[in-house]
PDB file of C-alpha atoms in Angstrom:
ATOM      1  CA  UNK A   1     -10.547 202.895-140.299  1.00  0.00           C
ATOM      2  CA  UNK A   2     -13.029 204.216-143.045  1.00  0.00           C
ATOM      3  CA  UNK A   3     -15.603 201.620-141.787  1.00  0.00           C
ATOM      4  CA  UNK A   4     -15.329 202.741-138.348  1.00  0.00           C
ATOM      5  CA  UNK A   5     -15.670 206.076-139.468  1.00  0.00           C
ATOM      6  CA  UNK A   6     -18.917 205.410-141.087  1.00  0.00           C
ATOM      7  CA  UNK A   7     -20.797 203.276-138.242  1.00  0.00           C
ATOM      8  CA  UNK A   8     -19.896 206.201-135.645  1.00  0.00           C
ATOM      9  CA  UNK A   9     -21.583 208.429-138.155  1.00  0.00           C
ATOM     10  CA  UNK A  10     -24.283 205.801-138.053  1.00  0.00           C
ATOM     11  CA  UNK A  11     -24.522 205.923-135.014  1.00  0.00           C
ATOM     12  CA  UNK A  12     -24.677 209.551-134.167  1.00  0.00           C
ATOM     13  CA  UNK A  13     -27.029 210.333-136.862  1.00  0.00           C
ATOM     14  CA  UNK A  14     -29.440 207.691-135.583  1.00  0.00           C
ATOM     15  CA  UNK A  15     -29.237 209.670-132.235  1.00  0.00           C
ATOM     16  CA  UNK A  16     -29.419 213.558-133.340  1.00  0.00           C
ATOM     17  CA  UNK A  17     -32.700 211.789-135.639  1.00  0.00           C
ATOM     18  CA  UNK A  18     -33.787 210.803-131.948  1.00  0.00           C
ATOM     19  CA  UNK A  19     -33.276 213.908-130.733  1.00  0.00           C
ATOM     20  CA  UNK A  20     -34.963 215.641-133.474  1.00  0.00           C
ATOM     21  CA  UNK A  21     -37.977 213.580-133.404  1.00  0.00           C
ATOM     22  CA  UNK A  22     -38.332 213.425-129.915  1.00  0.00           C
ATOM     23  CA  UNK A  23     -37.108 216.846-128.630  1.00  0.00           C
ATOM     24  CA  UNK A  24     -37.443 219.152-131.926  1.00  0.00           C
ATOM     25  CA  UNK A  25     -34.373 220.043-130.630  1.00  0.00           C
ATOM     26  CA  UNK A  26     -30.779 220.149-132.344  1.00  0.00           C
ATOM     27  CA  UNK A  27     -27.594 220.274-130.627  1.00  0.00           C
ATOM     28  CA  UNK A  28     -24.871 222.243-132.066  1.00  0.00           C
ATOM     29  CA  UNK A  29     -22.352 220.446-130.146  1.00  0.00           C
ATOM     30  CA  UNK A  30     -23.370 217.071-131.847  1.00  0.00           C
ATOM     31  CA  UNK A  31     -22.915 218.726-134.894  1.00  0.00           C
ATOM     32  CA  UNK A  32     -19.295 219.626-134.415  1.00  0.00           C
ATOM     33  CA  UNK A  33     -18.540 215.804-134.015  1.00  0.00           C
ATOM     34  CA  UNK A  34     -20.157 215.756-137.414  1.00  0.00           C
ATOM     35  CA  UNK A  35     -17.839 218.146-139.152  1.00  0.00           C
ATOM     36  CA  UNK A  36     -15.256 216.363-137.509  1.00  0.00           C
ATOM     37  CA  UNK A  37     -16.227 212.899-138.604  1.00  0.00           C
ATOM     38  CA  UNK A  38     -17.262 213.896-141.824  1.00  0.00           C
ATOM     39  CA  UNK A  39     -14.012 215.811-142.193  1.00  0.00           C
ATOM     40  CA  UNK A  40     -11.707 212.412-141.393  1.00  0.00           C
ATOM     41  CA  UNK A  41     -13.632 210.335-143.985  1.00  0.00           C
ATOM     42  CA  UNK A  42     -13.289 213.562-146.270  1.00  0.00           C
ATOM     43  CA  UNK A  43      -9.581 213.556-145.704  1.00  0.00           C
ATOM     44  CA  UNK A  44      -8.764 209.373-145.874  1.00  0.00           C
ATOM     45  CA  UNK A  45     -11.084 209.239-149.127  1.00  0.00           C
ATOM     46  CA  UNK A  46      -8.824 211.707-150.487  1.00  0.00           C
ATOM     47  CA  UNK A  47     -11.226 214.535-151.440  1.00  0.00           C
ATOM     48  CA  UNK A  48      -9.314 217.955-152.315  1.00  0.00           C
ATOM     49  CA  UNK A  49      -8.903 220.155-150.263  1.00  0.00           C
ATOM     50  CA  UNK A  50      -9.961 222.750-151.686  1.00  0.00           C
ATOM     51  CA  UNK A  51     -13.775 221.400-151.442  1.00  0.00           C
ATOM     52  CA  UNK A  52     -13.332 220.920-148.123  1.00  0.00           C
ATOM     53  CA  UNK A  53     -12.326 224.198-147.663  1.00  0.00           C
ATOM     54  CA  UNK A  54     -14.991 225.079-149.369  1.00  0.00           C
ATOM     55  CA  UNK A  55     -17.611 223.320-147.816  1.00  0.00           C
ATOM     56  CA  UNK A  56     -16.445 225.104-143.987  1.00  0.00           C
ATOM     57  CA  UNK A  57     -16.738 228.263-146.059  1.00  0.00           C
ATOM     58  CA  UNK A  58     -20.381 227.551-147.086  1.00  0.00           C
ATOM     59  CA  UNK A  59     -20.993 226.098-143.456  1.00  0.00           C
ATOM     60  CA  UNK A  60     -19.765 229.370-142.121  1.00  0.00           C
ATOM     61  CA  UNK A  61     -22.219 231.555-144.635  1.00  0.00           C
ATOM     62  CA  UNK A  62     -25.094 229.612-143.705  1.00  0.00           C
ATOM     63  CA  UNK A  63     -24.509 230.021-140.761  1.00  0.00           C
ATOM     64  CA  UNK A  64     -24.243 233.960-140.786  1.00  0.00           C
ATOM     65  CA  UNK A  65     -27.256 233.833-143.149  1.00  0.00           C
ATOM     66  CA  UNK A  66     -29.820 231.933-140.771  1.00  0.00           C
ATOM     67  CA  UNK A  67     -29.115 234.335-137.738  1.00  0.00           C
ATOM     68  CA  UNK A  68     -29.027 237.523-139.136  1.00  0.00           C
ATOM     69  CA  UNK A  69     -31.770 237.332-142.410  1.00  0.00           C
ATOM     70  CA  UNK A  70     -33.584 233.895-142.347  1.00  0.00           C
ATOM     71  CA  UNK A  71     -35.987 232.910-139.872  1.00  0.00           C
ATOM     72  CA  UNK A  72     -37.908 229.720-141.608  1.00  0.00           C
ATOM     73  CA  UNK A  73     -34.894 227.037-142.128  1.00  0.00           C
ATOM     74  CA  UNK A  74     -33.942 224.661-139.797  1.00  0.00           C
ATOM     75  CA  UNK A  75     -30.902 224.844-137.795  1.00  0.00           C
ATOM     76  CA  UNK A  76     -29.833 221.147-138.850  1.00  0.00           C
ATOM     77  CA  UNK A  77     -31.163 220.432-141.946  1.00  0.00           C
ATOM     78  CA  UNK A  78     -29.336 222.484-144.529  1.00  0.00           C
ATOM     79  CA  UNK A  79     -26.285 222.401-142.603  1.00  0.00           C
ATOM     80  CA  UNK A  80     -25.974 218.388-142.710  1.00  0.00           C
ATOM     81  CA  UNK A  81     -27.221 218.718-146.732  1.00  0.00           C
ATOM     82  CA  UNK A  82     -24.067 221.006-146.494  1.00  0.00           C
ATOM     83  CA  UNK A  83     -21.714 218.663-144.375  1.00  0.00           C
ATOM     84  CA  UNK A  84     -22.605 215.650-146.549  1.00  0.00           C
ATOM     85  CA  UNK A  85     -21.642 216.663-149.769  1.00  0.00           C
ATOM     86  CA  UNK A  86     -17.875 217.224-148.413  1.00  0.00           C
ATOM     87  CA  UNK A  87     -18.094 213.319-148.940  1.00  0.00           C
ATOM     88  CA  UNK A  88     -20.154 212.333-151.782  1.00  0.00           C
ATOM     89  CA  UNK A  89     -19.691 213.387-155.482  1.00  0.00           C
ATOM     90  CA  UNK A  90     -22.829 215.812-157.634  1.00  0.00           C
ATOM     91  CA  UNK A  91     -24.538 212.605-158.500  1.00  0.00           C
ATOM     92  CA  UNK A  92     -24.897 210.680-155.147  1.00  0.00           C
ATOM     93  CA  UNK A  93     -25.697 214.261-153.440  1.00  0.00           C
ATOM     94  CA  UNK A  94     -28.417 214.881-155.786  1.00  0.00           C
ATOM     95  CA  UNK A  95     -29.797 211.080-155.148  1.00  0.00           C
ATOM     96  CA  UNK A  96     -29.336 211.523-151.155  1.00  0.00           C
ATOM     97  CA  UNK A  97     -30.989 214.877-151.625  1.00  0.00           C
ATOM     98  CA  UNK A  98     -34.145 213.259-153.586  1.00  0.00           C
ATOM     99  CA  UNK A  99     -34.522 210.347-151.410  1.00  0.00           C
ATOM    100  CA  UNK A 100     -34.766 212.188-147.793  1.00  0.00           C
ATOM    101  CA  UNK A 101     -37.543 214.511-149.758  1.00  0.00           C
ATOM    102  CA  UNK A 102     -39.624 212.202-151.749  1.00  0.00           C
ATOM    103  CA  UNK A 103     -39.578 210.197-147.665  1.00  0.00           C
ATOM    104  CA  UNK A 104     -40.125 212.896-145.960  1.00  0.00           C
ATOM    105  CA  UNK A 105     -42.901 214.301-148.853  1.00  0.00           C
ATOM    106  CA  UNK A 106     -44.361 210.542-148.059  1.00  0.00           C
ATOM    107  CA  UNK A 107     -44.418 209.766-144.566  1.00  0.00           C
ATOM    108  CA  UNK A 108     -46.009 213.136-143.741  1.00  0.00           C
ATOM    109  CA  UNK A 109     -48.453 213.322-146.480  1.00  0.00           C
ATOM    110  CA  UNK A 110     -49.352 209.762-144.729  1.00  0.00           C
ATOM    111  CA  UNK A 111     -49.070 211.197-140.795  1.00  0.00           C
ATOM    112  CA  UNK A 112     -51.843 214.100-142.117  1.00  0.00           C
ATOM    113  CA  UNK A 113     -53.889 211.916-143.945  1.00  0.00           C
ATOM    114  CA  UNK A 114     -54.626 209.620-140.422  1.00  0.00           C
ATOM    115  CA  UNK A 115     -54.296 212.725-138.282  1.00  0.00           C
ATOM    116  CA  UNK A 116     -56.989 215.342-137.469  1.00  0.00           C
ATOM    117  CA  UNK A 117     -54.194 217.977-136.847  1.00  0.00           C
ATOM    118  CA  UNK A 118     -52.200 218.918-139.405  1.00  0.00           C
ATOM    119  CA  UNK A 119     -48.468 219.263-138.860  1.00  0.00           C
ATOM    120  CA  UNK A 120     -46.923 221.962-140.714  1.00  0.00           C
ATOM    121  CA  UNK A 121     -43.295 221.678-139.568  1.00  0.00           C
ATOM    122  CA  UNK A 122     -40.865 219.228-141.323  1.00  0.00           C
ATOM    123  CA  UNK A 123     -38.203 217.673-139.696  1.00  0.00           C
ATOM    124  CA  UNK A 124     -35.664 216.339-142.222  1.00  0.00           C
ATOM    125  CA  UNK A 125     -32.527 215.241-140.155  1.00  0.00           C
ATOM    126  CA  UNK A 126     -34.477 212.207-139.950  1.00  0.00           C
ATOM    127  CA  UNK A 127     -34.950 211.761-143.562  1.00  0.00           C
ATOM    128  CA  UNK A 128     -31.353 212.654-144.431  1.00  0.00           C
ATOM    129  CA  UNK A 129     -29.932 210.200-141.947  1.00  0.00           C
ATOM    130  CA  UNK A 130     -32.532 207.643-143.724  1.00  0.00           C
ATOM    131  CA  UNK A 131     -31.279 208.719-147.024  1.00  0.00           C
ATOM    132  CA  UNK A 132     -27.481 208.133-146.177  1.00  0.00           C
ATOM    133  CA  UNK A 133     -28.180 204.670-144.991  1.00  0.00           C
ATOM    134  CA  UNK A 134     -30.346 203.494-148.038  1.00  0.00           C
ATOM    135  CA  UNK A 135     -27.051 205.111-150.051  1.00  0.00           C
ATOM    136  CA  UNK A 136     -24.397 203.287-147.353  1.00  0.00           C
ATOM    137  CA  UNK A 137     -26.377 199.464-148.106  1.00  0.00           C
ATOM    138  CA  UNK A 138     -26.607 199.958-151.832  1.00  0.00           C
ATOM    139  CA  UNK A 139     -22.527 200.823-151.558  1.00  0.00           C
ATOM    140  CA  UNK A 140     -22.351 198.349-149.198  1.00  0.00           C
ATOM    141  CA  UNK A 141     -23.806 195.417-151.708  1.00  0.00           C
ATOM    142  CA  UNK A 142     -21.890 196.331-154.496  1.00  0.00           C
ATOM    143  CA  UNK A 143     -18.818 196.018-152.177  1.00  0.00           C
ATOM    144  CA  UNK A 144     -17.416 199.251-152.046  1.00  0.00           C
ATOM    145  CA  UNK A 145     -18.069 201.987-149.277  1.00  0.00           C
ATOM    146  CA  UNK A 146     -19.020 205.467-150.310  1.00  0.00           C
TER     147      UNK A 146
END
C-alpha cells in the first residue's frame, strides 16, 4: 500500500511539474490530493499526530500569510516544502531542501548563461519533485522506502 502511495505521488508531482513549467500555473485542487496523499503515507508510516497536526496548522498560516501580507512567494512552492516534511524526518528535509536549490541554482544559472533574456522568476515545484525522486532511488537502493 505504501508503494502505491508513493508512485501516485510520483505521478502527480511529475504532472503539477508539467503544469508548472508549461502553464506557470498551479492548481489548488491538485494540491488537495497532495495533502491527502501525503497525509495516508503520514498516517501508515506512523508519524505522530501531533506533527501532522501541526503541519495543517502551518499549511493553514501560510496560507493566511501569502494572501493578506506577502506578494513575492509562490503559491506551490513553500506549501509542498511544507507538505513534505509531514513525511520525512529534520535530516532528509534539510537534504530534499538543498538538493531542489543547489538544481534549481544550476539549471537556471545555465538557462541565463545560453539565453539573451534573463529569467528572473524561479519555478521550484519542479526542483522539489526532482529532489524527492533523487531521495525515493537512494531509499529505494538501500531497500527501504522513505
Amino acid at each position: 500500500m505504501l508503494i502505491a502511495l508513493y508512485i501516485l505521488l510520483s505521478l502527480l508531482l511529475l504532472y503539477i511539474s508539467y503544469k508548472d513549467i508549461k502553464d506557470a500555473e498551479y492548481n489548488s485542487f491538485y494540491f488537495y490530493f497532495l495533502i491527502i496523499i501525503i497525509s495516508a503515507i503520514a498516517i501508515l508510516k506512523e508519524v505522530s499526530y501531533i506533527k501532522i497536526c501541526l503541519i495543517y496548522l502551518a499549511l493553514f498560516l501560510s496560507h493566511i500569510l501569502k494572501t493578506k501580507y506577502i506578494d513575492y512567494i509562490g503559491d506551490g512552492d513553500v506549501d509542498l516544502y511544507i507538505l513534505l516534511f509531514m513525511i520525512f524526518d529534520f535530516e532528509k528535509f534539510l537534504i530534499l531542501i538543498i538538493i531542489s536549490t543547489l538544481s534549481a541554482i544550476l539549471v537556471n544559472l545555465a538557462k541565463n548563461y545560453w539565453r539573451k533574456k534573463k529569467d528572473s522568476g524561479v519555478r521550484l515545484v519542479p526542483y522539489i519533485s526532482f529532489a524527492l525522486f533523487i531521495l525515493m532511488l537512494f531509499d529505494l537502493f538501500k531497500e527501504k522506502v522513505l
